CSV table of C-alpha atoms in Angstrom, one decimal:
chain,number,residue,atom,x,y,z
A,1053,UNK,CA,-31.0,-0.6,2.4
A,1054,UNK,CA,-27.1,-0.1,2.5
A,1055,UNK,CA,-24.8,0.0,6.1
A,1056,UNK,CA,-23.9,3.8,4.5
A,1057,UNK,CA,-21.8,4.0,8.0
A,1058,UNK,CA,-20.0,0.9,7.7
A,1059,UNK,CA,-19.2,1.7,3.7
A,1060,UNK,CA,-18.3,5.2,5.1
A,1061,UNK,CA,-15.6,3.7,7.6
A,1062,UNK,CA,-14.1,1.1,5.6
A,1063,UNK,CA,-13.2,3.4,2.7
A,1064,UNK,CA,-11.8,6.0,5.2
A,1065,UNK,CA,-9.6,3.7,6.5
A,1066,UNK,CA,-11.8,3.9,9.7
A,1067,UNK,CA,-12.9,1.1,11.4
A,1068,UNK,CA,-16.5,-0.6,13.0
A,1069,UNK,CA,-18.0,-3.0,15.4
A,1070,UNK,CA,-17.4,-6.3,15.0
A,1071,UNK,CA,-20.9,-8.3,15.1
A,1072,UNK,CA,-21.1,-11.2,17.3
A,1073,UNK,CA,-22.1,-13.4,14.6
A,1074,UNK,CA,-19.7,-14.5,11.4
A,1075,UNK,CA,-20.7,-15.5,8.1
A,1076,UNK,CA,-18.8,-18.6,6.7
A,1077,UNK,CA,-17.6,-21.4,9.3
A,1078,UNK,CA,-18.3,-21.1,13.1
A,1079,UNK,CA,-15.2,-19.0,14.8
A,1080,UNK,CA,-12.8,-20.2,17.0
A,1081,UNK,CA,-14.4,-20.9,20.8
A,1082,UNK,CA,-11.2,-18.8,22.3
A,1083,UNK,CA,-9.6,-15.5,21.7
A,1084,UNK,CA,-6.7,-14.6,20.0
A,1085,UNK,CA,-3.8,-13.8,22.4
A,1086,UNK,CA,0.0,-12.7,21.8
A,1087,UNK,CA,2.3,-15.6,22.4
A,1088,UNK,CA,-0.3,-18.1,22.7
A,1089,UNK,CA,-1.8,-18.2,19.3
A,1090,UNK,CA,-0.7,-15.3,17.6
A,1091,UNK,CA,2.6,-13.4,16.6
A,1092,UNK,CA,2.8,-9.6,15.8
A,1093,UNK,CA,6.0,-8.3,14.5
A,1094,UNK,CA,6.4,-4.4,13.2
A,1095,UNK,CA,8.8,-2.5,11.3
A,1096,UNK,CA,9.3,0.9,10.3
A,1097,UNK,CA,10.9,2.7,7.2
A,1098,UNK,CA,12.3,6.1,8.1
A,1099,UNK,CA,14.2,8.7,6.1
A,1100,UNK,CA,16.0,11.9,6.9
A,1101,UNK,CA,15.5,15.1,4.9
A,1102,UNK,CA,18.7,13.5,3.1
A,1103,UNK,CA,17.0,10.8,2.2
A,1104,UNK,CA,19.0,8.5,3.8
A,1105,UNK,CA,17.5,5.4,5.4
A,1106,UNK,CA,17.5,4.5,9.1
A,1107,UNK,CA,19.0,1.1,9.7
A,1108,UNK,CA,19.9,-0.7,12.7
A,1109,UNK,CA,23.3,-3.1,13.3
A,1110,UNK,CA,22.0,-6.2,15.1
A,1111,UNK,CA,23.3,-7.1,18.5
A,1112,UNK,CA,21.4,-10.9,18.6
A,1113,UNK,CA,24.1,-13.5,18.7
A,1114,UNK,CA,22.3,-15.1,15.6
A,1115,UNK,CA,22.8,-12.3,13.5
A,1116,UNK,CA,25.2,-9.6,15.5
A,1117,UNK,CA,26.7,-6.9,13.3
A,1118,UNK,CA,24.7,-7.4,10.4
A,1119,UNK,CA,22.1,-4.4,9.7
A,1120,UNK,CA,18.4,-4.0,9.3
A,1121,UNK,CA,15.2,-2.2,9.8
A,1122,UNK,CA,13.9,-1.3,13.4
A,1123,UNK,CA,11.8,-4.3,14.1
A,1124,UNK,CA,10.6,-6.3,16.5
A,1125,UNK,CA,7.4,-8.1,18.5
A,1126,UNK,CA,4.6,-6.6,19.8
A,1127,UNK,CA,4.0,-6.8,23.6
A,1128,UNK,CA,0.9,-7.9,25.1
A,1129,UNK,CA,-1.3,-4.4,26.3
A,1130,UNK,CA,0.3,-2.6,23.4
A,1131,UNK,CA,-1.1,-0.7,20.5
A,1132,UNK,CA,0.4,-1.8,17.0
A,1133,UNK,CA,1.7,2.0,17.1
A,1134,UNK,CA,2.8,2.1,20.4
A,1135,UNK,CA,4.8,-1.2,19.7
A,1136,UNK,CA,6.3,0.3,16.4
A,1137,UNK,CA,7.5,3.5,18.4
A,1138,UNK,CA,9.1,1.6,20.9
A,1139,UNK,CA,10.8,-0.6,18.8
A,1140,UNK,CA,12.2,2.5,17.2
A,1141,UNK,CA,13.1,4.2,20.2
A,1142,UNK,CA,14.9,1.1,21.8
A,1143,UNK,CA,16.8,0.0,18.8
A,1144,UNK,CA,17.8,3.8,17.3
A,1145,UNK,CA,17.6,6.3,19.9
A,1146,UNK,CA,15.1,8.3,18.0
A,1147,UNK,CA,11.2,9.2,18.8
A,1148,UNK,CA,9.2,8.7,15.4
A,1149,UNK,CA,5.4,9.1,14.3
A,1150,UNK,CA,3.5,6.5,11.9
A,1151,UNK,CA,2.6,8.4,8.5
A,1152,UNK,CA,0.7,4.9,6.7
A,1153,UNK,CA,0.9,1.4,6.3
A,1154,UNK,CA,3.2,0.3,3.8
A,1155,UNK,CA,2.6,-3.6,3.9
A,1156,UNK,CA,0.8,-6.4,5.8
A,1157,UNK,CA,3.2,-9.4,5.8
A,1158,UNK,CA,1.8,-12.4,6.7
A,1159,UNK,CA,2.6,-16.2,7.3
A,1160,UNK,CA,-0.9,-17.4,8.7
A,1161,UNK,CA,-2.8,-16.2,11.5
A,1162,UNK,CA,0.2,-16.9,13.4
A,1163,UNK,CA,2.6,-14.5,12.5
A,1164,UNK,CA,1.8,-11.2,11.0
A,1165,UNK,CA,4.0,-8.1,10.4
A,1166,UNK,CA,2.8,-4.6,10.5
A,1167,UNK,CA,5.4,-2.5,8.0
A,1168,UNK,CA,5.0,1.2,8.4
A,1169,UNK,CA,6.1,4.5,6.9
A,1170,UNK,CA,7.4,7.0,9.7
A,1171,UNK,CA,9.4,10.1,10.2
A,1172,UNK,CA,11.7,11.2,13.1
A,1173,UNK,CA,10.4,13.5,15.4
A,1174,UNK,CA,13.0,13.7,18.1
A,1175,UNK,CA,15.4,11.5,20.1
A,1176,UNK,CA,19.4,11.2,19.7
A,1177,UNK,CA,20.6,8.5,17.2
A,1178,UNK,CA,22.2,5.5,18.8
A,1179,UNK,CA,26.2,5.1,18.8
A,1180,UNK,CA,28.6,2.3,19.4
A,1181,UNK,CA,29.0,3.5,23.0
A,1182,UNK,CA,25.4,3.1,23.5
A,1183,UNK,CA,25.3,-0.7,22.2
A,1184,UNK,CA,22.9,-2.8,24.2
A,1185,UNK,CA,20.7,-6.1,23.9
A,1186,UNK,CA,18.5,-4.4,21.8
A,1187,UNK,CA,21.2,-3.2,19.1
A,1188,UNK,CA,24.6,-2.4,18.4
A,1189,UNK,CA,24.2,1.2,17.1
A,1190,UNK,CA,22.1,3.1,14.3
A,1191,UNK,CA,23.0,4.4,11.2
A,1192,UNK,CA,21.2,7.1,8.1
A,1193,UNK,CA,22.5,5.1,5.3
A,1194,UNK,CA,22.6,7.0,2.3
A,1195,UNK,CA,24.2,4.1,0.0
A,1196,UNK,CA,22.7,1.0,-1.4
A,1197,UNK,CA,21.4,-1.1,1.3
A,1198,UNK,CA,22.0,-4.2,-0.4
A,1199,UNK,CA,25.6,-3.5,-0.4
A,1200,UNK,CA,25.7,-4.1,3.8
A,1201,UNK,CA,25.7,-7.4,5.3
A,1202,UNK,CA,22.2,-7.9,6.0
A,1203,UNK,CA,20.1,-9.9,8.6
A,1204,UNK,CA,17.8,-11.0,5.7
A,1205,UNK,CA,17.0,-9.4,1.9
A,1206,UNK,CA,13.0,-9.1,3.2
A,1207,UNK,CA,13.7,-5.9,3.9
A,1208,UNK,CA,14.7,-4.9,0.1
A,1209,UNK,CA,11.1,-4.6,-1.3
A,1210,UNK,CA,9.7,-2.8,1.8
A,1211,UNK,CA,12.2,0.0,1.2
A,1212,UNK,CA,10.9,0.2,-3.0
A,1213,UNK,CA,7.7,0.1,-1.5
A,1214,UNK,CA,8.6,3.0,0.8
A,1215,UNK,CA,10.2,5.0,-1.8
A,1216,UNK,CA,7.5,4.8,-4.4
A,1217,UNK,CA,5.1,5.7,-1.8
A,1218,UNK,CA,7.0,8.9,-1.0
A,1219,UNK,CA,7.2,9.8,-4.6
A,1220,UNK,CA,3.6,9.1,-5.5
A,1221,UNK,CA,0.8,7.6,-3.0
A,1222,UNK,CA,-0.9,4.8,-4.0
A,1223,UNK,CA,-3.5,4.6,-1.4
A,1224,UNK,CA,-4.4,6.8,1.1
A,1225,UNK,CA,-2.7,7.2,4.6
A,1226,UNK,CA,-3.6,4.4,6.6
A,1227,UNK,CA,-3.3,3.6,10.1
A,1228,UNK,CA,-4.5,1.2,12.8
A,1229,UNK,CA,-7.8,2.1,14.3
A,1230,UNK,CA,-8.2,1.5,18.0
A,1231,UNK,CA,-11.4,-0.7,18.5
A,1232,UNK,CA,-11.9,-3.9,19.8
A,1233,UNK,CA,-12.1,-7.4,18.6
A,1234,UNK,CA,-11.7,-10.8,20.2
A,1235,UNK,CA,-10.8,-12.8,17.1
A,1236,UNK,CA,-8.7,-12.5,14.2
A,1237,UNK,CA,-10.5,-11.4,11.0
A,1238,UNK,CA,-11.9,-10.0,7.7
A,1239,UNK,CA,-14.5,-7.7,6.8
A,1240,UNK,CA,-14.7,-7.9,3.2
A,1241,UNK,CA,-16.0,-5.0,0.7
A,1242,UNK,CA,-16.8,-7.5,-2.4
A,1243,UNK,CA,-17.2,-5.1,-5.3
A,1244,UNK,CA,-18.3,-6.0,-9.0
A,1245,UNK,CA,-18.2,-3.2,-11.7
A,1246,UNK,CA,-19.0,-3.9,-15.5
A,1247,UNK,CA,-17.5,-2.3,-18.6
A,1248,UNK,CA,-20.4,0.3,-18.0
A,1249,UNK,CA,-19.2,1.5,-15.0
A,1250,UNK,CA,-22.0,0.0,-13.0
A,1251,UNK,CA,-21.1,-1.2,-9.5
A,1252,UNK,CA,-22.7,-3.6,-6.9
A,1253,UNK,CA,-21.3,-4.5,-3.6
A,1254,UNK,CA,-22.0,-8.1,-1.8
A,1255,UNK,CA,-23.8,-7.8,1.6
A,1256,UNK,CA,-24.9,-10.1,4.4
A,1257,UNK,CA,-28.4,-10.4,5.2
A,1258,UNK,CA,-28.6,-11.5,8.7
A,1259,UNK,CA,-29.9,-9.3,10.5
A,1260,UNK,CA,-29.5,-5.3,9.2
A,1261,UNK,CA,-27.4,-5.5,5.6
A,1262,UNK,CA,-23.8,-5.4,6.6
A,1263,UNK,CA,-20.4,-6.1,5.0
A,1264,UNK,CA,-19.6,-10.0,5.2
A,1265,UNK,CA,-17.6,-10.5,8.4
A,1266,UNK,CA,-15.5,-14.0,8.4
A,1267,UNK,CA,-13.2,-15.1,11.3
A,1268,UNK,CA,-9.7,-16.5,11.1
A,1269,UNK,CA,-9.2,-20.1,12.8
A,1270,UNK,CA,-6.6,-20.8,15.6
A,1271,UNK,CA,-6.1,-24.5,14.6
A,1272,UNK,CA,-2.8,-25.7,13.9
A,1273,UNK,CA,-3.4,-26.4,10.5
A,1274,UNK,CA,-5.1,-23.0,10.3
A,1275,UNK,CA,-2.9,-20.7,11.7
A,1276,UNK,CA,-0.4,-21.8,8.6
A,1277,UNK,CA,-2.7,-20.5,6.0
A,1278,UNK,CA,-2.8,-17.0,4.8
A,1279,UNK,CA,-5.8,-14.7,6.6
A,1280,UNK,CA,-7.2,-14.3,2.9
A,1281,UNK,CA,-8.1,-17.8,2.6
A,1282,UNK,CA,-11.0,-17.7,4.4
A,1283,UNK,CA,-12.3,-14.9,2.6
A,1284,UNK,CA,-11.8,-16.7,-0.4
A,1285,UNK,CA,-13.4,-19.9,0.9
A,1286,UNK,CA,-16.3,-17.8,2.0
A,1287,UNK,CA,-16.8,-16.4,-1.9
A,1288,UNK,CA,-16.1,-19.8,-3.5
A,1289,UNK,CA,-19.2,-20.9,-1.3
A,1290,UNK,CA,-21.5,-18.3,-2.2
A,1291,UNK,CA,-20.5,-17.4,-5.2
A,1292,UNK,CA,-20.4,-19.4,-8.8
A,1293,UNK,CA,-16.6,-20.5,-9.5
A,1294,UNK,CA,-16.0,-18.4,-12.4
A,1295,UNK,CA,-15.0,-15.6,-12.1
A,1296,UNK,CA,-12.4,-16.0,-9.3
A,1297,UNK,CA,-12.3,-13.1,-7.3
A,1298,UNK,CA,-9.2,-10.4,-8.0
A,1299,UNK,CA,-6.7,-9.7,-5.2
A,1300,UNK,CA,-6.9,-8.5,-2.3
A,1301,UNK,CA,-5.9,-5.2,-0.5
A,1302,UNK,CA,-6.0,-3.7,2.8
A,1303,UNK,CA,-8.4,-0.5,3.3
A,1304,UNK,CA,-7.7,-0.1,6.9
A,1305,UNK,CA,-7.7,-2.6,10.2
A,1306,UNK,CA,-8.7,-2.1,13.7
A,1307,UNK,CA,-7.5,-2.9,17.1
A,1308,UNK,CA,-7.4,-2.6,20.7
A,1309,UNK,CA,-4.8,-4.1,23.1
A,1310,UNK,CA,-6.9,-6.0,26.0
A,1311,UNK,CA,-10.1,-6.0,24.3
A,1312,UNK,CA,-13.2,-8.5,25.1
A,1313,UNK,CA,-12.0,-11.4,27.4
A,1314,UNK,CA,-8.3,-10.2,27.2
A,1315,UNK,CA,-8.3,-11.1,23.1
A,1316,UNK,CA,-5.6,-9.5,20.7
A,1317,UNK,CA,-7.9,-9.9,18.1
A,1318,UNK,CA,-7.3,-8.0,14.6
A,1319,UNK,CA,-10.4,-6.9,12.2
A,1320,UNK,CA,-8.7,-6.3,8.7
A,1321,UNK,CA,-10.8,-4.7,6.1
A,1322,UNK,CA,-10.3,-5.9,2.8
A,1323,UNK,CA,-10.9,-4.9,-1.0
A,1324,UNK,CA,-11.8,-7.5,-3.7
A,1325,UNK,CA,-13.1,-7.2,-7.1
A,1326,UNK,CA,-14.9,-9.9,-9.1
A,1327,UNK,CA,-14.1,-9.2,-12.8
A,1328,UNK,CA,-16.8,-9.2,-14.8
A,1329,UNK,CA,-16.4,-12.3,-16.9
A,1330,UNK,CA,-17.3,-12.4,-20.4
A,1331,UNK,CA,-20.4,-10.1,-21.5
A,1332,UNK,CA,-21.5,-10.0,-18.0
A,1333,UNK,CA,-23.5,-6.9,-17.2
A,1334,UNK,CA,-24.7,-8.0,-13.8
A,1335,UNK,CA,-22.6,-9.8,-10.6
A,1336,UNK,CA,-23.0,-13.6,-10.4
A,1337,UNK,CA,-26.0,-14.7,-8.4
A,1338,UNK,CA,-25.3,-15.8,-4.8
A,1339,UNK,CA,-26.0,-19.4,-4.2
A,1340,UNK,CA,-26.9,-18.5,-0.6
A,1341,UNK,CA,-29.9,-16.4,0.7
A,1342,UNK,CA,-27.5,-15.2,3.6
A,1343,UNK,CA,-26.1,-12.9,0.4
A,1344,UNK,CA,-27.4,-10.3,-1.9
A,1345,UNK,CA,-25.7,-7.8,-4.1
A,1346,UNK,CA,-26.3,-4.1,-3.5
A,1347,UNK,CA,-26.2,-1.7,-6.2
A,1348,UNK,CA,-24.7,1.7,-5.4
A,1349,UNK,CA,-26.4,4.3,-6.7
A,1350,UNK,CA,-25.4,7.0,-4.7
A,1351,UNK,CA,-22.6,8.5,-7.2
A,1352,UNK,CA,-20.3,10.2,-4.8
A,1353,UNK,CA,-19.9,6.4,-2.8
A,1354,UNK,CA,-19.6,4.6,-6.1
A,1355,UNK,CA,-16.8,6.9,-7.1
A,1356,UNK,CA,-14.6,6.3,-4.2
A,1357,UNK,CA,-15.4,2.7,-4.5
A,1358,UNK,CA,-14.2,3.1,-8.4
A,1359,UNK,CA,-11.5,4.6,-7.5
A,1360,UNK,CA,-10.0,2.1,-5.0
A,1361,UNK,CA,-10.8,-0.8,-7.5
A,1362,UNK,CA,-9.2,1.1,-10.8
A,1363,UNK,CA,-5.9,2.7,-9.1
A,1364,UNK,CA,-5.7,-0.7,-6.7
A,1365,UNK,CA,-5.5,1.8,-3.8
A,1366,UNK,CA,-5.0,-0.6,-1.1
A,1367,UNK,CA,-2.3,-1.0,1.3
A,1368,UNK,CA,-1.0,-4.5,-0.1
A,1369,UNK,CA,-1.3,-8.1,1.4
């Protein structure tokens, strides 16, 4: 039996209840908490009708006078989108609404940045006369941003990504869903397609069939590791070592401020593909009875998964 509702929600960029039990190693004992064992950062790319990009001039002593995209840390009790709107308002004076996540950037569970493409909806651009501790001013910039003294060049690839998305969106609009999650975890849609485009999805077998969910640890060593690592470790343990899974991509995520136990956890819905390998007509047999491959026969669902795989139609991580 396939988890039809879960698959439909995940493929549509939605969320799904996180199970109490997880695949792989035991989850951390305590919840994820902002400011204690996690830092979430939001960043926004906005363009006006003349295709100028919104930049802010920094007021912080260590980078005063340099330019950057509106960005800042989430605060406890905020949703991800609310944090993005607040930072844009504080630093630029403008109201905005998100259009899609552009990228998920991470340095381990202790630092995760959500880069959005957004559009202005109101407000007044901040001027030098309104300078404060948040920023000196904001401006719509028409030239090459690399010609400016930038706080850091890491915004340049995001600007390129935003420009490409506006020309030809590689993935559907993807925004956080407000559903609770105590821990930082990954829900995995692991797919295998052969040369004839027969398709299988890896399911967990504990209880009702479900997409596997693995928790990210919060020990000092694990906080420095990339969130995808627990997923790759799980697949290494349950599948033969060859072939290795393909690149990870984000289908969606869920978060609710002040979730169970006051946690600020996030569940990331990730898509992975297992390359067919030489002359392999079926997926590699799982090593553990905790998993099995489910063959996708329903044509509409099969087509949606294959489209996501072939077009790499996911938010890059």
